[in-house]
Coordinates of C-alpha atoms in Angstrom, one line a residue:
X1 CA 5.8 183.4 244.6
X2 CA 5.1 183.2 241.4
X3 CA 1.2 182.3 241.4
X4 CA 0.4 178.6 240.0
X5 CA -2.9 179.1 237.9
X6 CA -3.5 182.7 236.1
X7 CA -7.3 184.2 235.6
X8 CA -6.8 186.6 232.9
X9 CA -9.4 189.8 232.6
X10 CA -9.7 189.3 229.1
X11 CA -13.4 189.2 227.6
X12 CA -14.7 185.9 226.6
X13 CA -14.0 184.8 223.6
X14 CA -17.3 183.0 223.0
X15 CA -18.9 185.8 223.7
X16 CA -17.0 188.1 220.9
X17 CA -17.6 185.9 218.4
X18 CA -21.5 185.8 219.4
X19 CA -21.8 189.5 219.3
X20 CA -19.6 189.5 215.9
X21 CA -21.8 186.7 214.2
X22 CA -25.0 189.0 215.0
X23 CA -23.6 191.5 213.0
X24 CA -22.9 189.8 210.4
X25 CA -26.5 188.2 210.4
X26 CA -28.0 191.6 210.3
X27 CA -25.7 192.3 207.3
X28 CA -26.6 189.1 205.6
X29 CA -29.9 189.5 206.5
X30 CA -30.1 192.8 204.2
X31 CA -29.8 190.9 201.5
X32 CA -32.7 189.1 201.6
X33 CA -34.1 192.5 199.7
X34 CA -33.2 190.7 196.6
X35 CA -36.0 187.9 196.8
X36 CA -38.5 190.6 198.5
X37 CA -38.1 192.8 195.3
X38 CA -38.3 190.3 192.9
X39 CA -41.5 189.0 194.5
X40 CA -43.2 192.3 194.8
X41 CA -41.8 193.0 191.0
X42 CA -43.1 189.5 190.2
X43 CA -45.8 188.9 187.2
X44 CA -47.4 185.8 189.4
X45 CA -50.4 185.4 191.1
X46 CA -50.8 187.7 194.2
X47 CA -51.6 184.7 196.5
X48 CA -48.1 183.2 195.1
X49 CA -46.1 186.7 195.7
X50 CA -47.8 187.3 199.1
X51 CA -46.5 183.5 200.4
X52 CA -43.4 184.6 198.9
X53 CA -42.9 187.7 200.7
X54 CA -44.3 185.9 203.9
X55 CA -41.5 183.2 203.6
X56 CA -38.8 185.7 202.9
X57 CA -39.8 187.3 205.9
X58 CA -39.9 184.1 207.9
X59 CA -36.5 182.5 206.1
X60 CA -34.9 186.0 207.7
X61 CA -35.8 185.5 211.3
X62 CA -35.3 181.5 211.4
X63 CA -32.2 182.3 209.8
X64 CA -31.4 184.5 212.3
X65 CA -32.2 182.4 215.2
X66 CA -30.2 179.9 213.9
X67 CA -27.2 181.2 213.2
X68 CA -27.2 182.9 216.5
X69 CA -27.5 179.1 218.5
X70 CA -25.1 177.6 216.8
X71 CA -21.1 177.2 217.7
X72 CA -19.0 174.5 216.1
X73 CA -16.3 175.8 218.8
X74 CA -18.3 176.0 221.7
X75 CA -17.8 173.3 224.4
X76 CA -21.4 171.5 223.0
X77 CA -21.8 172.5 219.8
X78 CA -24.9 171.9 217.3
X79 CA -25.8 168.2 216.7
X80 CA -25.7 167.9 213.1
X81 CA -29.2 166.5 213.1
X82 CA -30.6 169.7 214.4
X83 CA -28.8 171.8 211.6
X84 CA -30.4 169.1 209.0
X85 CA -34.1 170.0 210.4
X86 CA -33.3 173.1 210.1
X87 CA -32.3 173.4 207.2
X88 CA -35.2 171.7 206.1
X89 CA -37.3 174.0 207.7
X90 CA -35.2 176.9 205.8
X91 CA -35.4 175.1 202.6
X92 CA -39.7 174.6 203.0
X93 CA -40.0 178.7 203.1
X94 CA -37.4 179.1 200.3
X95 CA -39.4 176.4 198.3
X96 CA -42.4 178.6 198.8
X97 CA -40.7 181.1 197.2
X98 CA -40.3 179.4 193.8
X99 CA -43.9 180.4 192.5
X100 CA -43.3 184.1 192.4
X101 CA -39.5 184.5 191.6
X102 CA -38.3 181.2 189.9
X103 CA -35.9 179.2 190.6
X104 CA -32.9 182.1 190.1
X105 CA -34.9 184.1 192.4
X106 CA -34.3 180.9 195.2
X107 CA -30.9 180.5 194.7
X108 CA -30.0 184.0 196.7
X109 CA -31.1 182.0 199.5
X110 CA -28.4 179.5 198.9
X111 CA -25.6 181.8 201.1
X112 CA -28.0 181.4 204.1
X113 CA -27.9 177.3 204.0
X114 CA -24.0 177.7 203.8
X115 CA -23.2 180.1 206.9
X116 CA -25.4 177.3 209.0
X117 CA -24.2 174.4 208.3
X118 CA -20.2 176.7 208.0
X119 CA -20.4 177.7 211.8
X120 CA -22.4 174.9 213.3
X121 CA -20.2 172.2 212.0
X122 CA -16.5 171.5 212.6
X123 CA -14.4 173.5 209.7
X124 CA -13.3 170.3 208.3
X125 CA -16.7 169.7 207.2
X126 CA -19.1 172.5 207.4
X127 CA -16.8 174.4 204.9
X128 CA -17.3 171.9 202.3
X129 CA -21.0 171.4 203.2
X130 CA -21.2 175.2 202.9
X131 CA -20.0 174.8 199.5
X132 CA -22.1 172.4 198.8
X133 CA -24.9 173.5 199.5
X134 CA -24.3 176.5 196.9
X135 CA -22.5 174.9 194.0
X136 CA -25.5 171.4 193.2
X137 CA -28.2 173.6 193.3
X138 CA -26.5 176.1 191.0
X139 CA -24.9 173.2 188.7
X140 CA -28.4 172.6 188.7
X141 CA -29.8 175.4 187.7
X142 CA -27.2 176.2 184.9
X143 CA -27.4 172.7 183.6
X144 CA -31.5 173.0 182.9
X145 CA -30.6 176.7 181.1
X146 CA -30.6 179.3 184.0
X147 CA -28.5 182.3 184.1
X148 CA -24.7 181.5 184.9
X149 CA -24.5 185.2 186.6
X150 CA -27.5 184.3 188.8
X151 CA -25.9 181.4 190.0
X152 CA -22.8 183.3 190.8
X153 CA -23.8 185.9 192.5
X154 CA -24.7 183.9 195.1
X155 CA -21.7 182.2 195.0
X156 CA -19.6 185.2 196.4
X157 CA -21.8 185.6 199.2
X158 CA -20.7 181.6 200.1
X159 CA -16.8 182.5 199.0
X160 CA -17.0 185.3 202.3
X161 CA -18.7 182.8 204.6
X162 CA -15.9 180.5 203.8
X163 CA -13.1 183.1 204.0
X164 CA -14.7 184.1 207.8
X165 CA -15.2 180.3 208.5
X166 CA -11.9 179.8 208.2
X167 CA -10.9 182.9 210.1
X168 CA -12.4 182.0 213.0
X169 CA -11.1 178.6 212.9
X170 CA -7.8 179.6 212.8
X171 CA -8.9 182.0 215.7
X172 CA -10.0 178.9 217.5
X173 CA -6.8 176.7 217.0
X174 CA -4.4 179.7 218.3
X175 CA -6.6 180.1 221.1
X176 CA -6.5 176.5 222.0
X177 CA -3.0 176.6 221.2
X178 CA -2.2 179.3 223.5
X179 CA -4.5 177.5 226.4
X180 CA -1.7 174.5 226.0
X181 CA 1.1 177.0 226.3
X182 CA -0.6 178.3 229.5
X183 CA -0.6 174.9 230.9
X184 CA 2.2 173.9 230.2
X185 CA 3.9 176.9 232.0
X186 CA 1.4 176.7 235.2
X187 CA 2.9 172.8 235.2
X188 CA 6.9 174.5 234.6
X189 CA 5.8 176.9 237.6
X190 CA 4.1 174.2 239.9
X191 CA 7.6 172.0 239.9
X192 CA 9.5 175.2 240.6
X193 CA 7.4 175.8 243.2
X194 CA 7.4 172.4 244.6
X195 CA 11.3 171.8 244.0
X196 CA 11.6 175.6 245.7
X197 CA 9.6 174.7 249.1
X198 CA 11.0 171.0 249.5
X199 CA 14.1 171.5 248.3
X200 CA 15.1 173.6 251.2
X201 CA 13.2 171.7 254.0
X202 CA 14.2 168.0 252.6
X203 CA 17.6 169.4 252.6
X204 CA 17.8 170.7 256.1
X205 CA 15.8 167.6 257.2
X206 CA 18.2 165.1 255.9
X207 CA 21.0 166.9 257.5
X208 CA 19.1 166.5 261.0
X209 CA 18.3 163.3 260.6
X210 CA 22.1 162.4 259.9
X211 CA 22.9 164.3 262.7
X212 CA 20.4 162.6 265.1
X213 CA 21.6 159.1 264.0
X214 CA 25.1 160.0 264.9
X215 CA 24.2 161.0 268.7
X216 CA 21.8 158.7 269.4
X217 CA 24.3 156.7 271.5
X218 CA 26.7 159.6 272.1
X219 CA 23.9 162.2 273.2
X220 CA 20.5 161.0 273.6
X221 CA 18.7 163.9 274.7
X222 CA 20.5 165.6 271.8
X223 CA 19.3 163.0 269.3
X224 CA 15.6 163.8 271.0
X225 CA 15.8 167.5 270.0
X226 CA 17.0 167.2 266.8
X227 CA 14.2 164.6 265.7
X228 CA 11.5 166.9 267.5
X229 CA 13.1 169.8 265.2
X230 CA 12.8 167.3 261.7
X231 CA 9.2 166.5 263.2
X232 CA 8.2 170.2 263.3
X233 CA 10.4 171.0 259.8
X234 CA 8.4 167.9 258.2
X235 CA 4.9 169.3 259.3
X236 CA 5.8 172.8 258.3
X237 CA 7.1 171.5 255.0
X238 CA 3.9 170.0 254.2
X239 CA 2.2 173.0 255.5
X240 CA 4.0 174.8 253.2
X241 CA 3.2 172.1 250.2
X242 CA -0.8 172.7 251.2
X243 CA 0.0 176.5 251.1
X244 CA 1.6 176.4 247.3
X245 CA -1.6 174.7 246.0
X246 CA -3.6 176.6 247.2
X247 CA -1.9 179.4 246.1
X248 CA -2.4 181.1 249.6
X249 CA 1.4 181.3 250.7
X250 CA 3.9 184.2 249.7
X251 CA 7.2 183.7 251.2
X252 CA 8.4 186.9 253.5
X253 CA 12.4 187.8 253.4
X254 CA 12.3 188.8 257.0
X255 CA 11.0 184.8 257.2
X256 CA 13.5 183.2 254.6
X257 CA 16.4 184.9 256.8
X258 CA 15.3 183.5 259.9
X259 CA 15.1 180.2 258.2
X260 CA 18.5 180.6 256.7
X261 CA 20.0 181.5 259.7
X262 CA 18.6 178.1 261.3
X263 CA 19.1 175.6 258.1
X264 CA 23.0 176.8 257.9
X265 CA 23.7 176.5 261.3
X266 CA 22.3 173.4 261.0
X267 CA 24.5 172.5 258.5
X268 CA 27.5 173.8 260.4
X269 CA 27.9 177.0 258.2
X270 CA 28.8 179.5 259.9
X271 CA 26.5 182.2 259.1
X272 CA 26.5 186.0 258.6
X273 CA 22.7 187.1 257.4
X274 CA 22.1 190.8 257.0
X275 CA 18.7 191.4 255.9
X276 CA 16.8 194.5 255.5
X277 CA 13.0 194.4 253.6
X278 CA 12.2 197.4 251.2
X279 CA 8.9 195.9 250.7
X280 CA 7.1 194.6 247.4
X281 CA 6.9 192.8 245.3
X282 CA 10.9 192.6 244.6
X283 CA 11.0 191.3 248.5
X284 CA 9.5 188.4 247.3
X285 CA 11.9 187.7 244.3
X286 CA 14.7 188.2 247.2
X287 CA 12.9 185.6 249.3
X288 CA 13.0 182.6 246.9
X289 CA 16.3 183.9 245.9
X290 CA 17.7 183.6 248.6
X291 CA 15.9 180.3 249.9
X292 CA 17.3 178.7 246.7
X293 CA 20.8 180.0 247.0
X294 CA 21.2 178.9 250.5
X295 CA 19.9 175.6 249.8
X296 CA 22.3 175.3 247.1
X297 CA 25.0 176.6 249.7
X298 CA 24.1 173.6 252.0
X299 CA 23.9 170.8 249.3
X300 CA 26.5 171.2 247.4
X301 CA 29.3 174.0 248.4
X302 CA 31.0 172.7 251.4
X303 CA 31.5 175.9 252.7
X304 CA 32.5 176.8 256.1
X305 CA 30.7 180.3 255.7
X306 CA 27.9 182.2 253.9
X307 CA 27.4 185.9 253.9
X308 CA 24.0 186.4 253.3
X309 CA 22.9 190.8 252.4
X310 CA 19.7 192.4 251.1
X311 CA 18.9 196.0 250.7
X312 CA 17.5 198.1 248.4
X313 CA 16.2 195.5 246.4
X314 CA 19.3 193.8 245.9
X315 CA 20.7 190.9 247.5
X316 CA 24.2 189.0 247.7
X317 CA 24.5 185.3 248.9
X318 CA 29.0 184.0 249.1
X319 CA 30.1 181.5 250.1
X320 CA 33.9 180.0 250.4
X321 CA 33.2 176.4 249.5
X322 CA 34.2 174.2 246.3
X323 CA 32.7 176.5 243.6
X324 CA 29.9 176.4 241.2
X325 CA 31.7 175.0 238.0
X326 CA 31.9 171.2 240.7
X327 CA 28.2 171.7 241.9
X328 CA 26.4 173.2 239.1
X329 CA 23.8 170.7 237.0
X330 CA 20.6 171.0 235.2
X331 CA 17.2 171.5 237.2
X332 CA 14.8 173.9 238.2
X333 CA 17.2 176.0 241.1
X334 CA 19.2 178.9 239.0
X335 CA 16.5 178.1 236.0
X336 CA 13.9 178.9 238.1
X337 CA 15.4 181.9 239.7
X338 CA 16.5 183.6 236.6
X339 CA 12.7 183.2 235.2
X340 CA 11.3 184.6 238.7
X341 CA 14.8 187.7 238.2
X342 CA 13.6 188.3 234.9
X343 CA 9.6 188.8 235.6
X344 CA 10.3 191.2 238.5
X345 CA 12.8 193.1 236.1
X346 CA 15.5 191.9 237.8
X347 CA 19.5 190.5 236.8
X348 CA 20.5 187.6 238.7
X349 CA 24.3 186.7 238.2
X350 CA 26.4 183.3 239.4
X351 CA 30.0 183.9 239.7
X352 CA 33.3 183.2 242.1
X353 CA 33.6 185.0 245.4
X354 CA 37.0 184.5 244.5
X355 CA 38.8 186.9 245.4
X356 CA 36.9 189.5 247.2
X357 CA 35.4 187.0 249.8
X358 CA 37.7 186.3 252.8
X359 CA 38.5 182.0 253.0
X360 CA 38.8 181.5 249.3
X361 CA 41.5 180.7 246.7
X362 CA 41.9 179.7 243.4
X363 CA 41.5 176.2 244.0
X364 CA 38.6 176.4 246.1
X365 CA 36.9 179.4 244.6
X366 CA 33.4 179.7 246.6
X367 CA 30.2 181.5 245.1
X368 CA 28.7 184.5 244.7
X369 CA 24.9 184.9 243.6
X370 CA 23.5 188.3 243.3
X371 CA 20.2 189.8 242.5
X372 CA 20.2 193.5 241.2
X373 CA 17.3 195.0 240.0
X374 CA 17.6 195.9 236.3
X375 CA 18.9 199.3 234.4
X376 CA 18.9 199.5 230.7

């Protein structure tokens, strides 16, 4: 059974991204040589260039600290108020700065301000925060005569925060993308399931009950066995139902024979099951197989036979009822099966039984489903 929620062994995300961002911090973090050397190369007083170098230092390991806590994809992310103060924090020790390495000197710091507010806010609006936070105080700075190359040099450090920023976004939307493909197939496999387990018990249940109404004048202690039978069918069917959900039921073929044997007699198909397990995990693709295709068989054939084989990892379900151009329809039966056929490498095939099964004719052509594992 195919299982209804999947755990993958894949490494966390998060948790990539975390140890990726660190590196890049320690990269970025290099650069901060560039205020350092202009401070220790700086004319100004020493008092000015030792606060400088202090608040270089300190900018590096806020920074740092920062960018490691923050996660504009993470389930709570940064509240923008806490990036504000600390930017404001960050912006106080580049301030400090200012004395020994002017206000071109500052602007390397710029980059820094943009990677926090880029990965602690949503894309949509730390990337253009990012830039701003670059491009007005370099407008600035150019517009009261500063150097247009020192403004732009920090301006390619913002350009690859951007170009990451929006990297990992699109990381993050394929990821959540791919989380509501997963769903939706565990929700596709749950209704299989479902339709699979009370399909075939509903089926044989309604036939009981039918039968029990027609001899409950004409055989009453008949009509009392067959409703204690559709009692003990019902509670295994909702046994079964508990099982599924709990994903702690895997259907046996030794166990899907003995219950076909019972559901088509039942149904007043005479029945000619030859079943031999190989084992593995194909047994349990011939298991549903063959619980669907004998359910099918009892709705909808007809039939006053069934042949049911398995060996060898094969199995071969014919019947000489109506055919399955009059009883096949849309829903989650064949569908089903050929998704189970096809994820244990398998071929399922629907066809006539016509001619080589014994009881059918043109007109009434009967069925033959088959499950063969697959040869390229």
């Amino acid at each position: 059974m195919a299982e209804l929620f999947t755990v993958t062994s894949e490494a966390n995300p998060g948790r990539a991204n975390a140890a990726i961002r660190a590196l890049y911090s320690v990269i970025w973090v290099v650069f901060l040589l560039t205020p350092l050397t202009l401070a220790a190369t700086s004319d100004a007083h020493p008092g000015w260039v030792a606060l400088a170098v202090g608040a270089t230092i300190a900018f590096g390991a806020a920074y740092v600290a920062g960018i490691l806590r923050v996660d504009a994809d993470a389930p709570k992310p940064a509240e923008p108020r806490g990036l504000a103060a600390a930017c404001l924090a960050l912006a106080a020790l580049a301030a400090a700065t200012i004395p020994a390495i002017g206000p071109g000197g500052a602007l390397t710091f710029t980059p820094y301000f943009s990677a926090l507010v880029a990965f602690g806010l949503p894309a949509r609006r730390g990337i253009p925060a990012a830039i701003a936070l670059w491009a007005l105080p370099a407008t600035g700075y150019v517009a009261a005569g500063g150097i247009v190359w020192h403004a732009l040099g920090p301006g390619i450090g913002v350009v690859f925060i951007v170009v990451i920023r929006l990297a990992e976004a699109a990381e993050s939307r394929a990821r959540a993308v791919e989380e509501q493909k997963r769903l939706a197939e565990d929700r596709e496999r749950v209704a299989r399931d479902v339709h699979d387990l009370l399909g075939h018990s509903l089926t044989v249940v309604s036939l009981k009950a039918q039968l029990a109404s027609r001899l409950v004048e004409a055989d009453p202690q008949r009509a009392r066995a067959e409703l204690d039978e559709i009692y003990s069918l019902s509670r295994d069917a909702l046994h079964e139902i508990r099982e599924t959900v709990t994903r702690l039921r895997e259907p046996t073929l030794e166990s899907e024979a003995a219950a076909a044997r019972r559901a088509l007699a039942a149904a007043g198909i005479d029945a000619d099951v030859d079943v031999s397990p190989g084992g593995g995990e194909r047994d349990d693709l011939l298991a549903w197989a063959l619980r669907e295709a004998v359910t099918n068989v009892i709705r909808h054939s007809r039939a006053t036979r069934c042949t049911v084989s398995a060996a060898g990892g094969s199995l071969t379900v014919a019947d000489d009822g109506v055919g399955i151009d009059e009883r096949s329809r849309p829903g989650f039966g064949i569908a089903g099966l050929k998704e189970r056929a096809a994820a244990h490498r398998a071929r399922l095939s629907v066809a006539a039984a016509y001619p080589d099964y014994p009881g059918t004719t043109p007109e009434q052509p009967g069925t033959r489903i088959e499950v063969t594992p697959w040869t390229p």
